[in-house]
Amino acid sequence: MEGKFSCPGCGEKFISTQRVERHLQVKHGIKVESEQLTFKDMKSFRQWKSEYEKENKLYYSFGNVRRPKRGSVPDPSTPKATFNIQCRVCGPWCPSRMVAKEYETLVELSFWKTHTGQLYRERKQREETENKFSDSDSDTPLLDEPPKIVRLIGYVENILYILKTSNYTDSQCLAMALSANKLGELALQGEYKDLSP
């Protein structure tokens, strides 16, 4: 069964937000942070939300609202309404969201603060780069650059991606970066012929 929630980093689909959050933590090293807030009423919550959006240059839109069935006996422990509020700035799906529960005397907010817009943009950029370089096998010259420079750029981008998404130690990352830098110098001098990874 294919889910409706896509990982912003790799596009894998999941059936629940909890599974995407687990995937983000395990595969991409991103822990989704959350906090609980309380407001005296909906007006103070909406004011806080507006200020937060303005300060952080974000936008959260109200989605579906759940209310108790009509005719049911009011229970003070049951919210009058539950509002699902989703971030709409960071790509197709972002773990940052709010669930506001409105009670008679207060509003309780569960707020997931972590955004993945950068991860989504990196994925899209990576896909565009892969498409660009997969077209390099054709007879059309790519970017008017010599083939070895094009291969070098692709190789360095691969190293940067691996460094960003792996659990290498700082010393391993430094060694790989220095190695990539040396390959680049050799290629520019014409001393290194094959830059295949």
C-alpha positions as semicolon CSV with decimal commas, in nm:
position;residue;x (nm);y (nm);z (nm)
1;M;0,000;0,000;0,000
2;E;0,149;0,331;-0,108
3;G;0,130;0,615;0,140
4;K;0,037;0,976;0,084
5;F;0,328;1,126;0,280
6;S;0,656;1,160;0,086
7;C;0,998;1,202;0,240
8;P;1,120;1,546;0,130
9;G;1,477;1,413;0,111
10;C;1,443;1,101;-0,105
11;G;1,078;1,085;-0,212
12;E;1,000;0,752;-0,041
13;K;0,628;0,730;0,047
14;F;0,475;0,642;0,386
15;I;0,125;0,588;0,521
16;S;0,164;0,806;0,832
17;T;0,349;1,115;0,949
18;Q;0,502;0,912;1,233
19;R;0,666;0,677;0,980
20;V;0,805;0,969;0,780
21;E;0,944;1,121;1,100
22;R;1,109;0,789;1,192
23;H;1,252;0,763;0,839
24;L;1,385;1,122;0,856
25;Q;1,565;1,039;1,180
26;V;1,705;0,700;1,072
27;K;1,792;0,768;0,706
28;H;1,860;1,143;0,703
29;G;1,966;1,216;1,063
30;I;1,688;1,472;1,117
31;K;1,508;1,457;1,451
32;V;1,166;1,620;1,444
33;E;1,143;1,845;1,750
34;S;0,812;1,922;1,915
35;E;0,677;2,117;2,208
36;Q;0,351;2,166;2,395
37;L;0,211;2,516;2,445
38;T;-0,099;2,646;2,621
39;F;-0,304;2,959;2,541
40;K;-0,595;3,113;2,730
41;D;-0,820;3,116;2,420
42;M;-0,824;3,086;2,038
43;K;-0,769;3,458;1,996
44;S;-0,438;3,450;2,186
45;F;-0,333;3,135;1,995
46;R;-0,407;3,299;1,658
47;Q;-0,215;3,610;1,763
48;W;0,087;3,397;1,865
49;K;0,063;3,200;1,537
50;S;0,056;3,521;1,332
51;E;0,360;3,664;1,512
52;Y;0,549;3,334;1,477
53;E;0,476;3,320;1,102
54;K;0,587;3,681;1,051
55;E;0,905;3,636;1,255
56;N;1,005;3,310;1,083
57;K;0,874;3,391;0,732
58;L;0,647;3,086;0,733
59;Y;0,281;3,016;0,669
60;Y;0,064;2,759;0,845
61;S;-0,281;2,690;0,704
62;F;-0,578;2,547;0,889
63;G;-0,678;2,208;0,754
64;N;-0,955;1,986;0,879
65;V;-1,140;2,051;1,205
66;R;-1,282;1,779;1,428
67;R;-1,573;1,856;1,657
68;P;-1,771;1,628;1,891
69;K;-2,090;1,476;1,752
70;R;-2,400;1,692;1,788
71;G;-2,618;1,598;2,077
72;S;-2,337;1,437;2,274
73;V;-2,305;1,527;2,641
74;P;-2,033;1,793;2,685
75;D;-1,730;1,654;2,865
76;P;-1,476;1,907;2,998
77;S;-1,191;1,668;2,910
78;T;-1,303;1,653;2,544
79;P;-1,201;1,945;2,320
80;K;-1,474;2,157;2,160
81;A;-1,269;2,144;1,841
82;T;-0,936;2,005;1,718
83;F;-0,762;2,201;1,442
84;N;-0,495;2,046;1,217
85;I;-0,261;2,317;1,091
86;Q;0,012;2,244;0,833
87;C;0,319;2,441;0,721
88;R;0,282;2,542;0,354
89;V;0,623;2,685;0,268
90;C;0,871;2,396;0,265
91;G;0,768;2,177;-0,028
92;P;0,495;1,917;-0,075
93;W;0,505;1,782;0,283
94;C;0,685;1,923;0,583
95;P;0,685;1,766;0,932
96;S;0,629;2,110;1,084
97;R;0,265;2,126;1,189
98;M;0,035;2,218;1,474
99;V;-0,259;2,046;1,638
100;A;-0,465;2,291;1,844
101;K;-0,725;2,152;2,085
102;E;-0,978;2,410;2,197
103;Y;-1,135;2,347;2,539
104;E;-1,382;2,565;2,732
105;T;-1,107;2,736;2,933
106;L;-0,789;2,705;2,723
107;V;-0,622;2,597;2,399
108;E;-0,357;2,323;2,405
109;L;-0,111;2,322;2,116
110;S;0,112;2,038;2,001
111;F;0,373;2,201;1,779
112;W;0,622;2,010;1,561
113;K;0,885;2,273;1,479
114;T;1,129;2,096;1,245
115;H;1,124;2,202;0,879
116;T;1,264;2,004;0,586
117;G;1,253;2,263;0,310
118;Q;1,632;2,256;0,270
119;L;1,624;1,875;0,238
120;Y;1,354;1,902;-0,030
121;R;1,545;2,171;-0,223
122;E;1,865;1,961;-0,206
123;R;1,678;1,658;-0,342
124;K;1,534;1,860;-0,631
125;Q;1,875;2,010;-0,708
126;R;2,034;1,663;-0,696
127;E;1,769;1,526;-0,935
128;E;1,825;1,816;-1,175
129;T;2,202;1,761;-1,160
130;E;2,162;1,387;-1,220
131;N;1,938;1,459;-1,519
132;K;2,190;1,709;-1,652
133;F;2,478;1,462;-1,619
134;S;2,279;1,164;-1,749
135;D;2,227;1,366;-2,067
136;S;2,606;1,411;-2,096
137;D;2,638;1,071;-2,267
138;S;2,468;1,217;-2,574
139;D;2,657;1,389;-2,856
140;T;2,554;1,733;-2,729
141;P;2,829;1,911;-2,533
142;L;2,730;1,988;-2,175
143;L;2,785;2,338;-2,035
144;D;3,057;2,399;-2,299
145;E;3,311;2,246;-2,059
146;P;3,570;1,979;-2,137
147;P;3,442;1,628;-2,050
148;K;3,693;1,572;-1,769
149;I;3,579;1,892;-1,594
150;V;3,216;1,781;-1,624
151;R;3,307;1,443;-1,472
152;L;3,498;1,622;-1,197
153;I;3,197;1,840;-1,110
154;G;2,973;1,532;-1,091
155;Y;3,230;1,347;-0,879
156;V;3,268;1,635;-0,633
157;E;2,888;1,674;-0,608
158;N;2,863;1,303;-0,527
159;I;3,127;1,338;-0,254
160;L;2,948;1,639;-0,105
161;Y;2,619;1,449;-0,104
162;I;2,781;1,147;0,064
163;L;2,942;1,369;0,325
164;K;2,612;1,544;0,401
165;T;2,408;1,226;0,433
166;S;2,650;0,986;0,602
167;N;2,784;0,918;0,948
168;Y;3,151;0,972;0,864
169;T;3,372;1,119;1,134
170;D;3,507;1,471;1,089
171;S;3,855;1,336;1,007
172;Q;3,713;1,102;0,739
173;C;3,516;1,391;0,587
174;L;3,828;1,609;0,584
175;A;4,034;1,333;0,418
176;M;3,771;1,287;0,145
177;A;3,740;1,661;0,088
178;L;4,119;1,696;0,056
179;S;4,128;1,398;-0,179
180;A;3,855;1,555;-0,397
181;N;4,044;1,885;-0,395
182;K;4,366;1,712;-0,510
183;L;4,178;1,533;-0,790
184;G;4,038;1,867;-0,901
185;E;4,384;2,024;-0,914
186;L;4,521;1,728;-1,114
187;A;4,229;1,739;-1,357
188;L;4,267;2,110;-1,418
189;Q;4,637;2,058;-1,488
190;G;4,553;1,772;-1,726
191;E;4,745;1,518;-1,517
192;Y;4,452;1,299;-1,417
193;K;4,266;1,134;-1,703
194;D;3,987;0,922;-1,548
195;L;3,769;1,072;-1,277
196;S;3,512;0,792;-1,258
197;P;3,406;0,723;-0,898
